[in-house]
Amino acid sequence: MKKELIFLGPPACGKGTQTSRLAEYFGVPHIDTGSLLRAEIARETEEGKIAKFHIDQGHLVPVDLVASIIAKRLAQPDCANGYVLDGYPRSMEQALKLEDINIKNDKDIDASLTAVYFDIDTKILIERIVHRQSCPKCGEIYNKKFKPSKVENICDKCNVELKTRADDTEEIAEERFKTYFEQTAPLIDFYQNKGVLRKIDANGTIEEVWERLLKVVK
Ligand SMILES: [Zn+2]
């Protein structure tokens, strides 16, 4: 059966780690909208050139342009059995664009579309973000609270001091959640009303969340 999968959830909810694995599991392409846009720019396509112009001016890439790049990608033959779409839609405007694209490609879209909502308390996410540390040498990610290094503030492998990212503060994290609640959270109701929303508890280990995810998308 065709699998058209999209994902909703706040920043740092762990959906990124799960989506590539899910695409591999179903044998469908993993389409990450950020990489898709970068690839268009690198290949210097018409769309890529326009996107680059906006980025160079410090502006967001226009909604219609992003939608047209996604439409082109979803119409490729390797999407015949579906896709895992990562990072899109993030607003109602984008959700409506995606609906237009899907209807054009597939008349029975509501039968194959699933929107998975990673449900998690943002207090837990703020803790994940503010306690995050990484090794400047090997890139290993630690968490003072959830995945501490053996010796405090020292990488297990490289024996060098761990760093905290400058923007991993509670204030910046809260700002990112505010944007999420304003723009992305309304999509939960939108997909709920269409009858395609599946909610999973996103608090747990990667394996625990993976098992829950499989149950709702199979
Ligand atoms: Zn290291």
PDB file of C-alpha atoms and ligand atoms in Angstrom:
ATOM      1  CA  MET A   1       0.000   0.000   0.000  1.00  0.00           C
ATOM      2  CA  LYS A   2       1.133   3.517  -0.811  1.00  0.00           C
ATOM      3  CA  LYS A   3       2.625   5.398   2.172  1.00  0.00           C
ATOM      4  CA  GLU A   4       2.576   9.178   2.171  1.00  0.00           C
ATOM      5  CA  LEU A   5       3.953  10.233   5.521  1.00  0.00           C
ATOM      6  CA  ILE A   6       4.308  13.655   7.085  1.00  0.00           C
ATOM      7  CA  PHE A   7       5.331  14.583  10.626  1.00  0.00           C
ATOM      8  CA  LEU A   8       4.306  17.169  13.173  1.00  0.00           C
ATOM      9  CA  GLY A   9       5.930  17.981  16.463  1.00  0.00           C
ATOM     10  CA  PRO A  10       7.879  20.631  18.330  1.00  0.00           C
ATOM     11  CA  PRO A  11      11.608  21.319  17.780  1.00  0.00           C
ATOM     12  CA  ALA A  12      13.929  18.711  19.380  1.00  0.00           C
ATOM     13  CA  CYS A  13      11.092  16.160  19.694  1.00  0.00           C
ATOM     14  CA  GLY A  14      13.285  13.530  17.998  1.00  0.00           C
ATOM     15  CA  LYS A  15      11.341  13.175  14.755  1.00  0.00           C
ATOM     16  CA  GLY A  16      14.458  13.736  12.618  1.00  0.00           C
ATOM     17  CA  THR A  17      16.158  10.570  13.885  1.00  0.00           C
ATOM     18  CA  GLN A  18      13.059   8.491  13.152  1.00  0.00           C
ATOM     19  CA  THR A  19      12.084   9.692   9.670  1.00  0.00           C
ATOM     20  CA  SER A  20      15.150   8.436   7.707  1.00  0.00           C
ATOM     21  CA  ARG A  21      14.812   5.038   9.353  1.00  0.00           C
ATOM     22  CA  LEU A  22      11.129   4.927   8.466  1.00  0.00           C
ATOM     23  CA  ALA A  23      11.795   5.730   4.800  1.00  0.00           C
ATOM     24  CA  GLU A  24      14.310   2.899   4.669  1.00  0.00           C
ATOM     25  CA  TYR A  25      11.850   0.558   6.369  1.00  0.00           C
ATOM     26  CA  PHE A  26       9.134   1.205   3.773  1.00  0.00           C
ATOM     27  CA  GLY A  27      11.567   1.538   0.844  1.00  0.00           C
ATOM     28  CA  VAL A  28      10.306   5.010  -0.068  1.00  0.00           C
ATOM     29  CA  PRO A  29      12.373   8.192  -0.535  1.00  0.00           C
ATOM     30  CA  HIS A  30      13.184  10.360   2.472  1.00  0.00           C
ATOM     31  CA  ILE A  31      12.565  13.914   1.311  1.00  0.00           C
ATOM     32  CA  ASP A  32      14.094  16.538   3.539  1.00  0.00           C
ATOM     33  CA  THR A  33      12.965  19.942   2.318  1.00  0.00           C
ATOM     34  CA  GLY A  34      16.142  21.730   3.461  1.00  0.00           C
ATOM     35  CA  SER A  35      18.384  19.381   1.453  1.00  0.00           C
ATOM     36  CA  LEU A  36      16.002  19.512  -1.486  1.00  0.00           C
ATOM     37  CA  LEU A  37      16.304  23.298  -1.658  1.00  0.00           C
ATOM     38  CA  ARG A  38      20.102  23.180  -1.305  1.00  0.00           C
ATOM     39  CA  ALA A  39      20.276  20.630  -4.142  1.00  0.00           C
ATOM     40  CA  GLU A  40      18.232  22.881  -6.473  1.00  0.00           C
ATOM     41  CA  ILE A  41      20.577  25.757  -5.696  1.00  0.00           C
ATOM     42  CA  ALA A  42      23.683  23.601  -6.264  1.00  0.00           C
ATOM     43  CA  ARG A  43      22.330  22.325  -9.614  1.00  0.00           C
ATOM     44  CA  GLU A  44      21.515  25.923 -10.614  1.00  0.00           C
ATOM     45  CA  THR A  45      18.018  25.088 -11.836  1.00  0.00           C
ATOM     46  CA  GLU A  46      15.588  27.949 -12.592  1.00  0.00           C
ATOM     47  CA  GLU A  47      13.956  27.429  -9.182  1.00  0.00           C
ATOM     48  CA  GLY A  48      17.349  27.102  -7.506  1.00  0.00           C
ATOM     49  CA  LYS A  49      18.479  30.437  -8.931  1.00  0.00           C
ATOM     50  CA  ILE A  50      15.364  32.242  -7.702  1.00  0.00           C
ATOM     51  CA  ALA A  51      15.662  30.584  -4.272  1.00  0.00           C
ATOM     52  CA  LYS A  52      19.301  31.663  -4.023  1.00  0.00           C
ATOM     53  CA  PHE A  53      18.386  35.226  -4.953  1.00  0.00           C
ATOM     54  CA  HIS A  54      15.933  35.405  -2.019  1.00  0.00           C
ATOM     55  CA  ILE A  55      18.351  33.765   0.422  1.00  0.00           C
ATOM     56  CA  ASP A  56      21.167  36.126  -0.613  1.00  0.00           C
ATOM     57  CA  GLN A  57      18.855  39.070   0.105  1.00  0.00           C
ATOM     58  CA  GLY A  58      18.269  37.615   3.569  1.00  0.00           C
ATOM     59  CA  HIS A  59      14.646  36.753   2.775  1.00  0.00           C
ATOM     60  CA  LEU A  60      12.680  33.534   3.174  1.00  0.00           C
ATOM     61  CA  VAL A  61      12.201  31.476   0.041  1.00  0.00           C
ATOM     62  CA  PRO A  62       8.639  32.235  -1.203  1.00  0.00           C
ATOM     63  CA  VAL A  63       5.962  29.691  -0.265  1.00  0.00           C
ATOM     64  CA  ASP A  64       4.974  29.073  -3.909  1.00  0.00           C
ATOM     65  CA  LEU A  65       8.540  28.410  -4.961  1.00  0.00           C
ATOM     66  CA  VAL A  66       9.121  25.860  -2.175  1.00  0.00           C
ATOM     67  CA  ALA A  67       5.797  24.235  -3.081  1.00  0.00           C
ATOM     68  CA  SER A  68       6.758  23.979  -6.733  1.00  0.00           C
ATOM     69  CA  ILE A  69      10.120  22.365  -5.857  1.00  0.00           C
ATOM     70  CA  ILE A  70       8.321  19.849  -3.623  1.00  0.00           C
ATOM     71  CA  ALA A  71       5.682  19.189  -6.305  1.00  0.00           C
ATOM     72  CA  LYS A  72       8.413  18.396  -8.816  1.00  0.00           C
ATOM     73  CA  ARG A  73      10.113  16.015  -6.377  1.00  0.00           C
ATOM     74  CA  LEU A  74       6.916  14.178  -5.383  1.00  0.00           C
ATOM     75  CA  ALA A  75       6.072  13.624  -9.065  1.00  0.00           C
ATOM     76  CA  GLN A  76       9.303  11.622  -9.606  1.00  0.00           C
ATOM     77  CA  PRO A  77       8.830   7.891 -10.351  1.00  0.00           C
ATOM     78  CA  ASP A  78      10.525   6.805  -7.100  1.00  0.00           C
ATOM     79  CA  CYS A  79       7.590   8.363  -5.172  1.00  0.00           C
ATOM     80  CA  ALA A  80       5.108   5.993  -6.847  1.00  0.00           C
ATOM     81  CA  ASN A  81       4.882   3.949  -3.643  1.00  0.00           C
ATOM     82  CA  GLY A  82       4.929   6.983  -1.401  1.00  0.00           C
ATOM     83  CA  TYR A  83       7.390   9.146   0.506  1.00  0.00           C
ATOM     84  CA  VAL A  84       8.539  10.334   3.900  1.00  0.00           C
ATOM     85  CA  LEU A  85       8.432  14.125   3.903  1.00  0.00           C
ATOM     86  CA  ASP A  86      10.577  15.793   6.552  1.00  0.00           C
ATOM     87  CA  GLY A  87      10.321  19.460   7.558  1.00  0.00           C
ATOM     88  CA  TYR A  88       7.163  20.225   5.592  1.00  0.00           C
ATOM     89  CA  PRO A  89       4.475  21.443   6.081  1.00  0.00           C
ATOM     90  CA  ARG A  90       5.206  23.803   8.962  1.00  0.00           C
ATOM     91  CA  SER A  91       2.294  26.221   8.529  1.00  0.00           C
ATOM     92  CA  MET A  92      -1.336  26.140   7.385  1.00  0.00           C
ATOM     93  CA  GLU A  93      -0.341  27.873   4.155  1.00  0.00           C
ATOM     94  CA  GLN A  94       2.163  25.083   3.414  1.00  0.00           C
ATOM     95  CA  ALA A  95      -0.353  22.389   4.400  1.00  0.00           C
ATOM     96  CA  LEU A  96      -2.839  23.709   1.843  1.00  0.00           C
ATOM     97  CA  LYS A  97      -0.121  23.806  -0.827  1.00  0.00           C
ATOM     98  CA  LEU A  98       0.779  20.205  -0.044  1.00  0.00           C
ATOM     99  CA  GLU A  99      -2.854  19.230  -0.304  1.00  0.00           C
ATOM    100  CA  ASP A 100      -3.030  20.711  -3.825  1.00  0.00           C
ATOM    101  CA  ILE A 101       0.139  18.833  -4.835  1.00  0.00           C
ATOM    102  CA  ASN A 102      -1.124  15.546  -3.414  1.00  0.00           C
ATOM    103  CA  ILE A 103      -4.527  15.822  -5.051  1.00  0.00           C
ATOM    104  CA  LYS A 104      -2.870  16.409  -8.426  1.00  0.00           C
ATOM    105  CA  ASN A 105      -0.624  13.353  -8.000  1.00  0.00           C
ATOM    106  CA  ASP A 106      -3.051  11.026  -6.288  1.00  0.00           C
ATOM    107  CA  LYS A 107      -6.833  11.310  -6.266  1.00  0.00           C
ATOM    108  CA  ASP A 108      -7.247   9.087  -3.225  1.00  0.00           C
ATOM    109  CA  ILE A 109      -4.751  10.961  -1.103  1.00  0.00           C
ATOM    110  CA  ASP A 110      -6.633  10.691   2.192  1.00  0.00           C
ATOM    111  CA  ALA A 111      -6.422   6.899   1.942  1.00  0.00           C
ATOM    112  CA  SER A 112      -2.616   6.855   1.814  1.00  0.00           C
ATOM    113  CA  LEU A 113      -1.672  10.001   3.775  1.00  0.00           C
ATOM    114  CA  THR A 114      -0.701   9.746   7.439  1.00  0.00           C
ATOM    115  CA  ALA A 115       0.328  12.706   9.581  1.00  0.00           C
ATOM    116  CA  VAL A 116       2.253  11.488  12.627  1.00  0.00           C
ATOM    117  CA  TYR A 117       2.211  13.838  15.577  1.00  0.00           C
ATOM    118  CA  PHE A 118       5.112  13.482  18.021  1.00  0.00           C
ATOM    119  CA  ASP A 119       3.433  14.412  21.268  1.00  0.00           C
ATOM    120  CA  ILE A 120       5.741  15.532  24.073  1.00  0.00           C
ATOM    121  CA  ASP A 121       5.715  17.999  26.945  1.00  0.00           C
ATOM    122  CA  THR A 122       7.791  21.034  25.956  1.00  0.00           C
ATOM    123  CA  LYS A 123       9.245  21.154  29.506  1.00  0.00           C
ATOM    124  CA  ILE A 124      11.031  17.871  28.701  1.00  0.00           C
ATOM    125  CA  LEU A 125      12.291  19.316  25.418  1.00  0.00           C
ATOM    126  CA  ILE A 126      13.669  22.428  27.088  1.00  0.00           C
ATOM    127  CA  GLU A 127      15.559  20.147  29.494  1.00  0.00           C
ATOM    128  CA  ARG A 128      16.919  18.165  26.528  1.00  0.00           C
ATOM    129  CA  ILE A 129      18.107  21.353  24.855  1.00  0.00           C
ATOM    130  CA  VAL A 130      19.637  23.200  27.817  1.00  0.00           C
ATOM    131  CA  HIS A 131      21.573  20.156  29.070  1.00  0.00           C
ATOM    132  CA  ARG A 132      22.922  19.257  25.640  1.00  0.00           C
ATOM    133  CA  GLN A 133      26.707  19.087  25.206  1.00  0.00           C
ATOM    134  CA  SER A 134      28.859  18.079  22.281  1.00  0.00           C
ATOM    135  CA  CYS A 135      32.461  17.121  21.692  1.00  0.00           C
ATOM    136  CA  PRO A 136      34.279  19.706  19.526  1.00  0.00           C
ATOM    137  CA  LYS A 137      36.591  16.947  18.230  1.00  0.00           C
ATOM    138  CA  CYS A 138      34.375  13.943  17.319  1.00  0.00           C
ATOM    139  CA  GLY A 139      30.930  15.565  17.363  1.00  0.00           C
ATOM    140  CA  GLU A 140      29.449  13.089  19.867  1.00  0.00           C
ATOM    141  CA  ILE A 141      26.332  14.492  21.560  1.00  0.00           C
ATOM    142  CA  TYR A 142      25.875  14.151  25.310  1.00  0.00           C
ATOM    143  CA  ASN A 143      23.248  15.370  27.714  1.00  0.00           C
ATOM    144  CA  LYS A 144      24.179  16.282  31.300  1.00  0.00           C
ATOM    145  CA  LYS A 145      20.895  14.883  32.488  1.00  0.00           C
ATOM    146  CA  PHE A 146      19.869  12.109  30.079  1.00  0.00           C
ATOM    147  CA  LYS A 147      23.120  10.874  28.552  1.00  0.00           C
ATOM    148  CA  PRO A 148      26.043  12.112  30.657  1.00  0.00           C
ATOM    149  CA  SER A 149      29.699  11.510  29.801  1.00  0.00           C
ATOM    150  CA  LYS A 150      31.560   9.166  32.189  1.00  0.00           C
ATOM    151  CA  VAL A 151      33.667  12.044  33.513  1.00  0.00           C
ATOM    152  CA  GLU A 152      31.735  15.280  33.870  1.00  0.00           C
ATOM    153  CA  ASN A 153      32.234  17.662  30.888  1.00  0.00           C
ATOM    154  CA  ILE A 154      34.830  15.372  29.203  1.00  0.00           C
ATOM    155  CA  CYS A 155      34.270  13.333  26.008  1.00  0.00           C
ATOM    156  CA  ASP A 156      34.420   9.568  26.650  1.00  0.00           C
ATOM    157  CA  LYS A 157      36.319   8.950  23.417  1.00  0.00           C
ATOM    158  CA  CYS A 158      38.597  11.963  22.975  1.00  0.00           C
ATOM    159  CA  ASN A 159      39.258  13.117  26.522  1.00  0.00           C
ATOM    160  CA  VAL A 160      38.616  16.757  25.518  1.00  0.00           C
ATOM    161  CA  GLU A 161      36.291  19.244  27.179  1.00  0.00           C
ATOM    162  CA  LEU A 162      32.634  19.212  25.997  1.00  0.00           C
ATOM    163  CA  LYS A 163      30.990  22.377  24.703  1.00  0.00           C
ATOM    164  CA  THR A 164      27.491  23.772  25.047  1.00  0.00           C
ATOM    165  CA  ARG A 165      26.039  25.501  21.972  1.00  0.00           C
ATOM    166  CA  ALA A 166      25.640  29.241  22.505  1.00  0.00           C
ATOM    167  CA  ASP A 167      22.014  29.180  21.327  1.00  0.00           C
ATOM    168  CA  ASP A 168      21.015  26.268  23.575  1.00  0.00           C
ATOM    169  CA  THR A 169      19.615  28.553  26.234  1.00  0.00           C
ATOM    170  CA  GLU A 170      16.195  28.380  27.810  1.00  0.00           C
ATOM    171  CA  GLU A 171      15.197  31.769  26.292  1.00  0.00           C
ATOM    172  CA  ILE A 172      16.085  30.777  22.725  1.00  0.00           C
ATOM    173  CA  ALA A 173      14.443  27.363  23.141  1.00  0.00           C
ATOM    174  CA  GLU A 174      11.241  29.038  24.348  1.00  0.00           C
ATOM    175  CA  GLU A 175      11.275  31.381  21.362  1.00  0.00           C
ATOM    176  CA  ARG A 176      11.519  28.401  18.992  1.00  0.00           C
ATOM    177  CA  PHE A 177       8.550  26.764  20.727  1.00  0.00           C
ATOM    178  CA  LYS A 178       6.537  29.958  20.450  1.00  0.00           C
ATOM    179  CA  THR A 179       6.951  29.943  16.653  1.00  0.00           C
ATOM    180  CA  TYR A 180       6.021  26.273  16.611  1.00  0.00           C
ATOM    181  CA  PHE A 181       2.831  26.828  18.594  1.00  0.00           C
ATOM    182  CA  GLU A 182       1.789  29.771  16.453  1.00  0.00           C
ATOM    183  CA  GLN A 183       2.472  28.236  13.046  1.00  0.00           C
ATOM    184  CA  THR A 184       2.665  24.452  13.231  1.00  0.00           C
ATOM    185  CA  ALA A 185       0.372  23.467  16.101  1.00  0.00           C
ATOM    186  CA  PRO A 186      -2.820  24.430  14.142  1.00  0.00           C
ATOM    187  CA  LEU A 187      -1.934  21.633  11.672  1.00  0.00           C
ATOM    188  CA  ILE A 188      -2.745  19.077  14.367  1.00  0.00           C
ATOM    189  CA  ASP A 189      -6.439  20.037  14.186  1.00  0.00           C
ATOM    190  CA  PHE A 190      -6.316  20.290  10.410  1.00  0.00           C
ATOM    191  CA  TYR A 191      -5.098  16.698   9.971  1.00  0.00           C
ATOM    192  CA  GLN A 192      -7.247  15.456  12.845  1.00  0.00           C
ATOM    193  CA  ASN A 193     -10.338  16.767  11.032  1.00  0.00           C
ATOM    194  CA  LYS A 194      -9.268  14.966   7.869  1.00  0.00           C
ATOM    195  CA  GLY A 195      -9.037  11.751   9.878  1.00  0.00           C
ATOM    196  CA  VAL A 196      -5.366  11.114   9.012  1.00  0.00           C
ATOM    197  CA  LEU A 197      -3.657  12.167  12.260  1.00  0.00           C
ATOM    198  CA  ARG A 198      -1.873   9.527  14.363  1.00  0.00           C
ATOM    199  CA  LYS A 199      -0.508  10.652  17.702  1.00  0.00           C
ATOM    200  CA  ILE A 200       2.445   8.969  19.416  1.00  0.00           C
ATOM    201  CA  ASP A 201       4.029   9.544  22.799  1.00  0.00           C
ATOM    202  CA  ALA A 202       7.465  10.939  21.878  1.00  0.00           C
ATOM    203  CA  ASN A 203       8.898  10.743  25.389  1.00  0.00           C
ATOM    204  CA  GLY A 204      11.198   7.735  25.593  1.00  0.00           C
ATOM    205  CA  THR A 205      14.294   6.127  24.111  1.00  0.00           C
ATOM    206  CA  ILE A 206      14.835   6.059  20.332  1.00  0.00           C
ATOM    207  CA  GLU A 207      13.823   2.370  20.274  1.00  0.00           C
ATOM    208  CA  GLU A 208      10.669   2.944  22.354  1.00  0.00           C
ATOM    209  CA  VAL A 209       9.526   5.776  20.106  1.00  0.00           C
ATOM    210  CA  TRP A 210      10.384   3.723  16.987  1.00  0.00           C
ATOM    211  CA  GLU A 211       8.131   0.846  18.167  1.00  0.00           C
ATOM    212  CA  ARG A 212       5.261   3.269  18.800  1.00  0.00           C
ATOM    213  CA  LEU A 213       5.804   4.910  15.421  1.00  0.00           C
ATOM    214  CA  LEU A 214       5.705   1.574  13.558  1.00  0.00           C
ATOM    215  CA  LYS A 215       2.398   0.693  15.206  1.00  0.00           C
ATOM    216  CA  VAL A 216       0.652   3.786  13.847  1.00  0.00           C
ATOM    217  CA  VAL A 217       2.071   3.806  10.311  1.00  0.00           C
ATOM    218  CA  LYS A 218       1.834   0.101   9.381  1.00  0.00           C
TER     219      LYS A 218
HETATM  220 ZN    ZN B   1      34.924  13.306  21.325  1.00  0.00          ZN
END
